[in-house]
Coordinates of C-alpha atoms in Angstrom, one line a residue:
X18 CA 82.0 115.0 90.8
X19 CA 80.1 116.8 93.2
X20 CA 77.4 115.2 95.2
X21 CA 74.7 117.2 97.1
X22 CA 75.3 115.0 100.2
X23 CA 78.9 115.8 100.3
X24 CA 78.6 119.7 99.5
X25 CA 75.7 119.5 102.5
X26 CA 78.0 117.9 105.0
X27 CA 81.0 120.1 103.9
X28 CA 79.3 123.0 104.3
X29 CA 77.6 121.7 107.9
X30 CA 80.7 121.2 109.0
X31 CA 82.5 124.9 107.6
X32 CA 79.6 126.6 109.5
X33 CA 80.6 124.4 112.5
X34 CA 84.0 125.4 112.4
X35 CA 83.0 129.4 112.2
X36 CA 80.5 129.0 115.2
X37 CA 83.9 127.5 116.8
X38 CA 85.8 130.3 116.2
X39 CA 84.2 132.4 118.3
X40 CA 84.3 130.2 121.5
X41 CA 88.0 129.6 121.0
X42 CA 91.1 131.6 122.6
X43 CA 92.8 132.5 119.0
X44 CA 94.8 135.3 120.6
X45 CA 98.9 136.4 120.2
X46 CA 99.8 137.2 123.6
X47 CA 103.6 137.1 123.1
X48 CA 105.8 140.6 123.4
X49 CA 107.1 140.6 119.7
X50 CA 106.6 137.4 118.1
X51 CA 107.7 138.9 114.8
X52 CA 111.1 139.3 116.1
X53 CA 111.6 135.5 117.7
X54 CA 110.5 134.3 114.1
X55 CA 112.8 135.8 112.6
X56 CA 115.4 134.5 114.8
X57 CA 113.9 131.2 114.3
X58 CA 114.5 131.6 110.4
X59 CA 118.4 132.8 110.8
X60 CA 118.7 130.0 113.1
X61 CA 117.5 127.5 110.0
X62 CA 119.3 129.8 107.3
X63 CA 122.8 129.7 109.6
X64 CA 122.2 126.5 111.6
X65 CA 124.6 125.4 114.3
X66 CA 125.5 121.7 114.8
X67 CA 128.5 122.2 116.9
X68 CA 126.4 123.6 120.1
X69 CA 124.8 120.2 120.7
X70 CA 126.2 118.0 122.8
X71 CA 126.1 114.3 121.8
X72 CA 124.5 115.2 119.0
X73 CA 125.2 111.1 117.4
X74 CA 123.8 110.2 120.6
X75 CA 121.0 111.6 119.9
X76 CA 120.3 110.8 116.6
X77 CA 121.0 107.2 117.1
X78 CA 118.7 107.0 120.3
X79 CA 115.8 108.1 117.9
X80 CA 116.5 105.7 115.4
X81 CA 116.9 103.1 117.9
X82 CA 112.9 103.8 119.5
X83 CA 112.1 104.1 116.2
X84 CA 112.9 100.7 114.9
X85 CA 112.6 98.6 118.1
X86 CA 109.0 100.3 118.4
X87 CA 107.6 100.3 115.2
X88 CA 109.6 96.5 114.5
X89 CA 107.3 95.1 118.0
X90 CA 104.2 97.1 117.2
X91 CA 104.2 95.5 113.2
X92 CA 104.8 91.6 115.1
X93 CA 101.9 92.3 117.5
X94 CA 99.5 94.0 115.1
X95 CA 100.2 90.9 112.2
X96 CA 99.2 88.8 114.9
X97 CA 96.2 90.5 116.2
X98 CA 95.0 91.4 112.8
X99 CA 94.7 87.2 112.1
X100 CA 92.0 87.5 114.5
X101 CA 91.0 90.8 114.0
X102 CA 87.4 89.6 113.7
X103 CA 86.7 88.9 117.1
X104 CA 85.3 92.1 118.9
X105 CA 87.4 91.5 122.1
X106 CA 90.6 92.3 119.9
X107 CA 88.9 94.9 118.1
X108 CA 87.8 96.6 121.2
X109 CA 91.4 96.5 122.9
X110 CA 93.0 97.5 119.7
X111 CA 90.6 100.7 119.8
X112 CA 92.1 101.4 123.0
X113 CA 95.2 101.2 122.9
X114 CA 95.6 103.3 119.5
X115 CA 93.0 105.6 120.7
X116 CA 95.8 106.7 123.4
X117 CA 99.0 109.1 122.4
X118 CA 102.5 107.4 122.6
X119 CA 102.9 110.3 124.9
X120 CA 100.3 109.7 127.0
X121 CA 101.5 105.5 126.9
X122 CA 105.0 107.3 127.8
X123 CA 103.7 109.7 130.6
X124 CA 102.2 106.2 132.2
X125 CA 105.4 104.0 132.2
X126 CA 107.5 106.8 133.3
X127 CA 106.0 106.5 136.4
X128 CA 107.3 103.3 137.0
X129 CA 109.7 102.6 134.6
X130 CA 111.5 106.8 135.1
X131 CA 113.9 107.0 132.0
X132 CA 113.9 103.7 131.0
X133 CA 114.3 102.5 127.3
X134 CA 111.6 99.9 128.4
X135 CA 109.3 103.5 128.5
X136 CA 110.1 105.0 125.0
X137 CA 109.7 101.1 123.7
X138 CA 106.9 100.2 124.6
X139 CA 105.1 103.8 124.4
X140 CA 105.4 104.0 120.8
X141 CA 104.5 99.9 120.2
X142 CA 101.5 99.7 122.1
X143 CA 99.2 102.0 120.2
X144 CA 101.3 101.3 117.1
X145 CA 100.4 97.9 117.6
X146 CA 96.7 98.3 117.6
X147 CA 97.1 100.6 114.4
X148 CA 99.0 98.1 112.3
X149 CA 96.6 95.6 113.7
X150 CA 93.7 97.7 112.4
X151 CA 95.4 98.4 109.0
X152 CA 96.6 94.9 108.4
X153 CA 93.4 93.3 108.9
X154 CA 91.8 95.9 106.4
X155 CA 94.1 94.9 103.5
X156 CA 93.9 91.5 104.2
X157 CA 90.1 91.6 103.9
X158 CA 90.7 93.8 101.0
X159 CA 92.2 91.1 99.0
X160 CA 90.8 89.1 96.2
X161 CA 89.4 85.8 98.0
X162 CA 89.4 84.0 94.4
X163 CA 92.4 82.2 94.9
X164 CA 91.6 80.8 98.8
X165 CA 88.4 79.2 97.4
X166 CA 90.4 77.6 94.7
X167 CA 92.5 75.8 97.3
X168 CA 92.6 72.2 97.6
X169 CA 91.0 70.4 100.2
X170 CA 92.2 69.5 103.6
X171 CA 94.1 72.9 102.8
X172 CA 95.6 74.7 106.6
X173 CA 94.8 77.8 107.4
X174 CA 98.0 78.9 107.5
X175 CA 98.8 77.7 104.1
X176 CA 95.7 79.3 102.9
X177 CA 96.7 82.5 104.3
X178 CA 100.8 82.2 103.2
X179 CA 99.8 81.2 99.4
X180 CA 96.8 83.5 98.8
X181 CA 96.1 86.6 100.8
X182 CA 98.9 87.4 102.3
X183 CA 100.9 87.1 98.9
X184 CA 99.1 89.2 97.3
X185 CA 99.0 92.0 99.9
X186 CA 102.4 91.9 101.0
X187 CA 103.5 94.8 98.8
X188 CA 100.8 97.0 100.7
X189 CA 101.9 95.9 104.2
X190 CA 105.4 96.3 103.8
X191 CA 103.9 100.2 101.9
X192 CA 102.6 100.5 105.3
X193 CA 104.7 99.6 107.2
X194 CA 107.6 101.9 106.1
X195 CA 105.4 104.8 106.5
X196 CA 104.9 103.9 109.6
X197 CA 108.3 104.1 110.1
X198 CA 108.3 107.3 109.2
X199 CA 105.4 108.0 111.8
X200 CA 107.7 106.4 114.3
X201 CA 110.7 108.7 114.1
X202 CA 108.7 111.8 114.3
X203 CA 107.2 110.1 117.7
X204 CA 110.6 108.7 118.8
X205 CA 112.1 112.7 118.2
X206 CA 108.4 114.1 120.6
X207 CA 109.9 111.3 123.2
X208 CA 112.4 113.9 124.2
X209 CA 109.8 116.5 125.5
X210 CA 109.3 113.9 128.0
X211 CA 112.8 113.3 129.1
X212 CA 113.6 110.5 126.6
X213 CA 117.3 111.1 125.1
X214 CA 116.5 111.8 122.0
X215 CA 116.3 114.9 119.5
X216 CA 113.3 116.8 121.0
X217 CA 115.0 116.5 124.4
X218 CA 118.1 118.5 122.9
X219 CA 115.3 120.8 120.9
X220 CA 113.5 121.4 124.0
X221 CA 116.8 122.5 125.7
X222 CA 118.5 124.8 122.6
X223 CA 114.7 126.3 123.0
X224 CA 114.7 126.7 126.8
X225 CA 118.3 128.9 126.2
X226 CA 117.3 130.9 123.3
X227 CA 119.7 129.2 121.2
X228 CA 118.0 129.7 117.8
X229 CA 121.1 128.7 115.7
X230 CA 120.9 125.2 117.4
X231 CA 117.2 124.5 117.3
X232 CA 117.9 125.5 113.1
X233 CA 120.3 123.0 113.4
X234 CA 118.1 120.4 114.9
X235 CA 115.4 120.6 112.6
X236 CA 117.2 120.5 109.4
X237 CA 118.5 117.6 111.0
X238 CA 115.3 115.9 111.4
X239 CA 113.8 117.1 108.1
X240 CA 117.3 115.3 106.3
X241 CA 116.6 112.1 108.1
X242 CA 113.0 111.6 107.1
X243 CA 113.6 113.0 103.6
X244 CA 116.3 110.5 103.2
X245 CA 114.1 107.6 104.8
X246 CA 114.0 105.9 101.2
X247 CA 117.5 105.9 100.5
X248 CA 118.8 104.1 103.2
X249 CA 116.0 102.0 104.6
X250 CA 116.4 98.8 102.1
X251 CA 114.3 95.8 102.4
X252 CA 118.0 94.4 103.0
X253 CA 118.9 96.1 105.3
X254 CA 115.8 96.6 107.6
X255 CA 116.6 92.6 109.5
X256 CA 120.2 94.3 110.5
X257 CA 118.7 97.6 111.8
X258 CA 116.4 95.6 113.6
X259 CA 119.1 93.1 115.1
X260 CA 121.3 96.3 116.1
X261 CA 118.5 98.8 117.2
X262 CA 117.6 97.2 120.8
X263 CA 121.3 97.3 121.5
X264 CA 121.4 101.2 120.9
X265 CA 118.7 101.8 123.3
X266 CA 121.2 102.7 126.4
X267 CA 120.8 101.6 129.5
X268 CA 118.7 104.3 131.3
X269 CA 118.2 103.9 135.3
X270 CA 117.3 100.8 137.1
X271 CA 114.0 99.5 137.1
X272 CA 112.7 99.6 139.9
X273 CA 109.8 96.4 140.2
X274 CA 108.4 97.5 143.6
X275 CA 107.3 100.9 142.0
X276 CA 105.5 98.8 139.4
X277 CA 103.5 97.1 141.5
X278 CA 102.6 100.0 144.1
X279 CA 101.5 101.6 140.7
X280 CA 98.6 99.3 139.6
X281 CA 97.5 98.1 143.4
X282 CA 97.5 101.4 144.7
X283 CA 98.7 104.8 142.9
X284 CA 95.8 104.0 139.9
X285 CA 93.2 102.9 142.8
X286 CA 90.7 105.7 142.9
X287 CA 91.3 107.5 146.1
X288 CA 87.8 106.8 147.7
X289 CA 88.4 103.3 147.6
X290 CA 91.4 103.5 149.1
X291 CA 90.4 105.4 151.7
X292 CA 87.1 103.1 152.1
X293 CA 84.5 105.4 151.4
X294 CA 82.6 103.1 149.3
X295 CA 80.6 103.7 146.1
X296 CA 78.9 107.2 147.3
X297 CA 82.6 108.2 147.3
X298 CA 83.8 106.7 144.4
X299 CA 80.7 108.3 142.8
X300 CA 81.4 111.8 144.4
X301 CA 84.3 111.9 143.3
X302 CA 84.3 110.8 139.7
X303 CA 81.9 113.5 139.9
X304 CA 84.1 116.1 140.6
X305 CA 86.5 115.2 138.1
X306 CA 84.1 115.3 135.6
X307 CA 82.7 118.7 136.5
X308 CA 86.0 120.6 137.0
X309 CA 88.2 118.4 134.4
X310 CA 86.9 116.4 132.1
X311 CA 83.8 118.1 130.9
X312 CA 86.4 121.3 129.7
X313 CA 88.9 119.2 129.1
X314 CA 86.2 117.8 126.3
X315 CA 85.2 120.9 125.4
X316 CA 88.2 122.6 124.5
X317 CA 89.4 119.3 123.1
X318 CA 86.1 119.7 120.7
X319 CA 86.6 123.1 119.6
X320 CA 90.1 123.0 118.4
X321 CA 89.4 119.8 116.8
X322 CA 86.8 121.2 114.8
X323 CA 89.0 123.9 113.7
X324 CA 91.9 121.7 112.9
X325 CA 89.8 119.7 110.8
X326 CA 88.1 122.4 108.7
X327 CA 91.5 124.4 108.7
X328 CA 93.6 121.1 107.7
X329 CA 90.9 120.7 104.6
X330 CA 90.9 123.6 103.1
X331 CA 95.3 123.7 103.6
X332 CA 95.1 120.5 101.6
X333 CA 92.8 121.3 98.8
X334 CA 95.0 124.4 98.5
X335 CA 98.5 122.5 99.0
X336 CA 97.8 119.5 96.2
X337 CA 98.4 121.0 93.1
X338 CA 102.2 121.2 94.6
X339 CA 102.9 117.5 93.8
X340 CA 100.1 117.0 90.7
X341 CA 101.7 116.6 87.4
X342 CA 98.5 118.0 86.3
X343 CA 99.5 121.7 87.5
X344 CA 103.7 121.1 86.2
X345 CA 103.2 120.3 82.5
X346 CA 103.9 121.2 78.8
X347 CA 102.8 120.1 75.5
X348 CA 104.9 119.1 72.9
X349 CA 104.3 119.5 69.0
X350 CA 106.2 117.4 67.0
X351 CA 107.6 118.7 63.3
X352 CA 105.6 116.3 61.3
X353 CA 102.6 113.8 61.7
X354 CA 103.0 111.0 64.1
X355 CA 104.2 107.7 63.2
X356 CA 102.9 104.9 64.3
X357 CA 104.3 104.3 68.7
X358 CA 105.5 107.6 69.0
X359 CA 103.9 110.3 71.0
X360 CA 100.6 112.3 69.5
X361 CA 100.3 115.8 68.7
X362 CA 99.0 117.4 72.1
X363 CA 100.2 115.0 74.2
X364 CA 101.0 116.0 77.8
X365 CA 104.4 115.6 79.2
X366 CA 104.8 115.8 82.9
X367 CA 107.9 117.4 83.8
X368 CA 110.2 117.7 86.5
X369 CA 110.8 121.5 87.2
X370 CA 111.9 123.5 89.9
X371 CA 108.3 125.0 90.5
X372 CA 107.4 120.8 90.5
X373 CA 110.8 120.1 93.2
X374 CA 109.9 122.9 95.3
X375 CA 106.2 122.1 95.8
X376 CA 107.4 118.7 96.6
X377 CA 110.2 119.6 99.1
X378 CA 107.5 121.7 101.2
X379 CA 104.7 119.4 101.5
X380 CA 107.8 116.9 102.9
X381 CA 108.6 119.3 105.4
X382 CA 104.8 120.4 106.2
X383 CA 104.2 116.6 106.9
X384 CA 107.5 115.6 108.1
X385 CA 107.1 118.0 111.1
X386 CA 105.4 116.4 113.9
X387 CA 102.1 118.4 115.0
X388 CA 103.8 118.1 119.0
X389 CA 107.3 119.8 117.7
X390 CA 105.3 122.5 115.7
X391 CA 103.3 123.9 118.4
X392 CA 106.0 123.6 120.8
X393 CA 107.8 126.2 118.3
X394 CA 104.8 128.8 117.8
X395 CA 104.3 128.4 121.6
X396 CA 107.2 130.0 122.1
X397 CA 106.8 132.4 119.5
X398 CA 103.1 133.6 120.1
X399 CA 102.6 132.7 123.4
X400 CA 99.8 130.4 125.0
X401 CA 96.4 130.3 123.1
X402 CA 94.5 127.8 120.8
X403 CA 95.9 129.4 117.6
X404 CA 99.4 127.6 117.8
X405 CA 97.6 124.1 118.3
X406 CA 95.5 124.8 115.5
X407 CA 98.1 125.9 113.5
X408 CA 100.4 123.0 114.2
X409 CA 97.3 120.5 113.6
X410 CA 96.4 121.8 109.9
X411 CA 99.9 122.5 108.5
X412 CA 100.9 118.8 109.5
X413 CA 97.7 116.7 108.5
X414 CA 97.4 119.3 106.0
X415 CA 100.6 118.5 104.2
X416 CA 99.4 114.7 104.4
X417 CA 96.2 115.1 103.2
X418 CA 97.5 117.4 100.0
X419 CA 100.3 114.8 99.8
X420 CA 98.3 111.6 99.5
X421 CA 95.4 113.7 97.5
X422 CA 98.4 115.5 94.7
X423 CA 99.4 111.5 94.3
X424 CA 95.5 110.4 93.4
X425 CA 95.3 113.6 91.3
X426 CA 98.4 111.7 88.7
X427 CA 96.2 108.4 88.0
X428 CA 93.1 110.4 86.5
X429 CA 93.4 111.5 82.9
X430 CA 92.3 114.0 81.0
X431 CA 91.6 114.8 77.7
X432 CA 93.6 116.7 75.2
X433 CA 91.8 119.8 75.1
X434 CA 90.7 119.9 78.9
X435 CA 90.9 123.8 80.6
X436 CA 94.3 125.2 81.7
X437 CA 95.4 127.0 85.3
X438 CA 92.4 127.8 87.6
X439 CA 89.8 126.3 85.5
X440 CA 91.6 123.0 85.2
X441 CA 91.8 123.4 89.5
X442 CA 88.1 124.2 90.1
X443 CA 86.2 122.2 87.3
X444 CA 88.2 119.6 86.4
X445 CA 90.4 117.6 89.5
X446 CA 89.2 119.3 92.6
X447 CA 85.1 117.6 91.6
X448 CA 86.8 114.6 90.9
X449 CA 89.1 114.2 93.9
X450 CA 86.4 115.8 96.4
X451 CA 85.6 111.8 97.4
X452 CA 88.6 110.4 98.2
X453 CA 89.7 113.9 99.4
X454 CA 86.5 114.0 102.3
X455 CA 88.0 110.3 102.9
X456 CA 90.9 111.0 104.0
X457 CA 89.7 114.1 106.1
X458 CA 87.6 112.0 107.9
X459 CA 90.5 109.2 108.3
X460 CA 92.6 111.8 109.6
X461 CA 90.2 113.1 112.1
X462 CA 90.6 111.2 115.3
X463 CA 94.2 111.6 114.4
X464 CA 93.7 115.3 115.0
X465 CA 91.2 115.1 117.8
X466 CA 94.4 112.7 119.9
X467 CA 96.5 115.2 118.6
X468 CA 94.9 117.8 120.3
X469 CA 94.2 116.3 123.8
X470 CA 97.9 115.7 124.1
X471 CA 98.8 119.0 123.1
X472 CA 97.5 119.5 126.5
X473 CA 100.6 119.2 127.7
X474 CA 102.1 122.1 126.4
X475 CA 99.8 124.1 128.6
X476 CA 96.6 124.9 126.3
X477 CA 94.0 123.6 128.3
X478 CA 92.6 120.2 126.3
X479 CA 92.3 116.9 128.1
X480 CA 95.7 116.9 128.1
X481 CA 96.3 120.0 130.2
X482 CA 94.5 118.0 133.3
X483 CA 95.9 114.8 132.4
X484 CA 99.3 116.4 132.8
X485 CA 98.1 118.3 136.0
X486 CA 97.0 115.3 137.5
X487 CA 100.2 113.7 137.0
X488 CA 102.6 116.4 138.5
X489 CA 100.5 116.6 141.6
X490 CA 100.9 112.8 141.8
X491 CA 97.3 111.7 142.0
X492 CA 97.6 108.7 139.6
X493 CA 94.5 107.7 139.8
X494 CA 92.6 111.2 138.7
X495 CA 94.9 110.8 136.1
X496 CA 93.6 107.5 134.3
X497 CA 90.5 108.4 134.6
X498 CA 91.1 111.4 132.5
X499 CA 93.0 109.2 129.8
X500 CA 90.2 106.7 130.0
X501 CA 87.9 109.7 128.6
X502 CA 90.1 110.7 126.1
X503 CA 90.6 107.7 124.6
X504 CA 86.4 106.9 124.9
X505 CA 86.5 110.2 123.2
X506 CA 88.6 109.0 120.4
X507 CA 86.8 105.6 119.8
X508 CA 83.5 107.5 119.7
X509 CA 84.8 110.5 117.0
X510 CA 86.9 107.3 114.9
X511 CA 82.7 105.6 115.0
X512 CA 81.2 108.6 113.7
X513 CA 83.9 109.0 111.0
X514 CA 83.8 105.6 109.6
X515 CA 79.8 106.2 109.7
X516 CA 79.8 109.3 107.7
X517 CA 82.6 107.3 105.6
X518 CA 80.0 104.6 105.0
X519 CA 76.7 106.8 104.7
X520 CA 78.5 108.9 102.0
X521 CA 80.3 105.7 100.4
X522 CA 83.7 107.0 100.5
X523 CA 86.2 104.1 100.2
X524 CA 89.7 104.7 101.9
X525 CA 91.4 102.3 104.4
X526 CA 94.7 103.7 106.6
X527 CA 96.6 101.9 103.7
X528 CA 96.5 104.5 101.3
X529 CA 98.7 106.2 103.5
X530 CA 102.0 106.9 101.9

């Protein structure tokens, strides 16, 4: 139902948005982005595979990051969610989450260059600290009846084997393959970085106007995470793992003297280096933040705010897609019920094509990594905020209306409840507004890391400096600015979880799907 608190903050944060709007660079600046659309949709209407060059190379190197990096970050993330408590782990778990895999990959290329080690460990580290976050939620999440019933003299482990972790096993290994899915659209964004995988080929079939091949490409993509449940088997998932590192390729040498100049002198702030003390160090973190970081922030802010309010009202729209609510018919029977069989009135869920169709384009919506997306209307519409915003609400979006069109199917209504629009506005949309605002907020320092790496792509969030910083080969600048945007991140994922707690919204990461 609807609660003054949560219609006040809504509201707070629609007006917010608006004020936003105005300060943000929303314009099309490309000649005739009409026209490259449409050669973007013959391209994915008559697709062309044959173009692409090591094409199974490709495909397998992105299922190979995938598993290798989501198999290490699940390991680590158990481990450090077993002493989750402590606010050391905590802390460094916040961290390293709090900072894109392509920011983590930006880092070890410098040392690594095109190493598997790079794409590896660039999607395990912050994955790690994720699963480590989510883990130690369900864990806590489970009934502690049965660990105070133990015997005496009773190990922690065994304590942990026999009662928690048996009864949230089902949810971790939920989570798990969804972050699987997570992990090849990551593993594909690798390839904007130089990583052989499918966004390096994407980026290239872009580069040349090849339309036909990017189609290609993406229906590609879109086939392999739709198909994600048909051939990843709980069976099969130890031999993927055992075979994945070995489908990594070789890559170039590394080379260990570059990983050492890196962290005692490339990351060394250059006043230090150069002995000017702390009135230099202070100078010139000074600078940065006036000419970097401080609109770096800003413009990091801004779009946020829009993606937010923009991804909301995409998935309160988008739900009814997937809610058996909306895709329905009643059935009368001939004569009077008997006794077991179904009531006159009863509602039927059915599977239609209306019902298929909604499905099919909320998988694609949140299939589509939020990177890949605004890479596309980049090149469409030219450089502004508007394909960054776009990308960030049609992605999150499509979550959000996913996870909330699944919640919608476990509340019932009664016989004679309102049809269509009524049914929308006065019936599901009060009840699901809670765990709806939940997951907004959940989502939100997803979207605000979404957007400073975005950066990258030329719109100027954190990213764009970070980036900058990196291609002039000053190292050191550069950590500093990922250091803010990952403080950044810790301090919006706070004031999320407070707003969660003030307005007593219950949702953990697990509820993912």
């Amino acid at each position: 139902m609807w609660h003054s608190a949560t219609v006040r903050l809504s509201l707070g944060f629609v007006a917010l948005a608006i004020l936003c709007l105005g300060l943000a660079d929303l314009s099309i600046t490309a000649h005739d982005p009409w026209h490259e659309l449409g050669r973007l949709m013959q391209g994915l209407v008559q697709p062309d595979v044959s173009a692409v060059d090591a094409l199974g190379v490709a495909l397998l190197r992105t299922l190979a990051f995938a598993f290798v990096g989501v198999g290490l970050g699940a390991a680590a993330g158990f481990l450090l969610a077993l002493v989750f408590r402590f606010r050391l782990v905590r802390s460094v778990c916040a961290f390293v989450r709090a900072i894109h895999e392509l920011f983590w990959a930006l880092i070890f290329l410098q040392f690594f260059g095109l190493h598997p080690l790079t794409g590896v460990l660039a999607i395990a580290l912050p994955y790690a600290g994720v699963f480590a976050k989510v883990f130690a939620e369900i864990l806590e999440e489970t009934d502690p009846l049965p660990e105070r019933v133990l015997p005496a003299g009773s190990g922690r482990l065994s304590a942990l084997a026999f009662t928690r972790l048996h009864e949230a096993w089902p949810h971790l290994v939920s989570y798990t393959s969804y972050r699987l899915e997570c992990g090849l659209r990551s593993s594909a964004v690798l390839g904007f970085v130089g990583m052989p995988t499918l966004g390096f080929y994407l980026e290239s079939a872009f580069a040349q106007g090849h339309y036909d091949t990017v189609g290609a490409l993406l229906l590609l993509f879109y086939a392999l995470i739709a198909s994600l449940r048909l051939w990843v088997r709980p069976l099969l998932v130890p031999v993927y793992l055992a075979v994945a590192p070995f489908c990594l390729g070789s890559g170039l040498p590394i080379v260990w003297s570059n990983v050492s100049r890196f962290f005692t002198e490339d990351i060394v702030p250059a006043p230090l280096r150069r002995g000017e003390g702390l009135d230099g160090l202070a100078a010139w973190l000074g600078d940065i933040m006036a000419q970097e970081a401080l609109p770096g922030i800003w413009n990091t802010l801004v779009l946020t705010q829009i993606a937010l309010v923009l991804t909301g009202l995409l998935a309160l729209l988008l739900y009814p897609l997937v809610s058996r609510h909306f895709f329905q018919r009643r059935r009368l029977p001939p004569r009077p019920a008997l006794a077991g069989s179904r009531r006159v009135g009863d509602v039927r869920p059915t599977t239609g094509l209306p019902h298929l169709l909604g499905h099919g384009l909320l998988v694609v919506l949140r299939s589509t990594p939020e990177y890949l997306l605004a890479f596309i209307l980049l090149q469409l519409w030219g450089p502004s905020m508007l394909p960054a915003v776009v990308a960030l609400a049609i992605h999150n979006g499509g979550i959000i209306a996913h996870l909330v069109g699944r919640r919608s199917n476990e509340v019932g209504l009664r016989p004679d409840a309102p049809r269509g629009l009524a049914r929308y506005a006065f019936e599901l949309t009060p009840r699901l507004y809670g765990p709806f605002l939940a997951l907004l907020f959940y989502r939100w320092e997803i979207i605000m890391r979404e957007t400073a790496i975005l950066g990258i792509l030329g719109i100027t969030t954190l990213g764009f400096y970070v980036d900058s910083a990196i291609q002039e080969i000053r190292f050191d600048r550069a950590m500093v600015l990922i250091l803010v945007t990952a403080l950044l991140n810790i301090g919006v994922d706070a004031l999320a979880r407070h707003l969660r707690a003030r307005l007593r919204l219950r949702h953990t990461a697990s509820c993912e799907p």
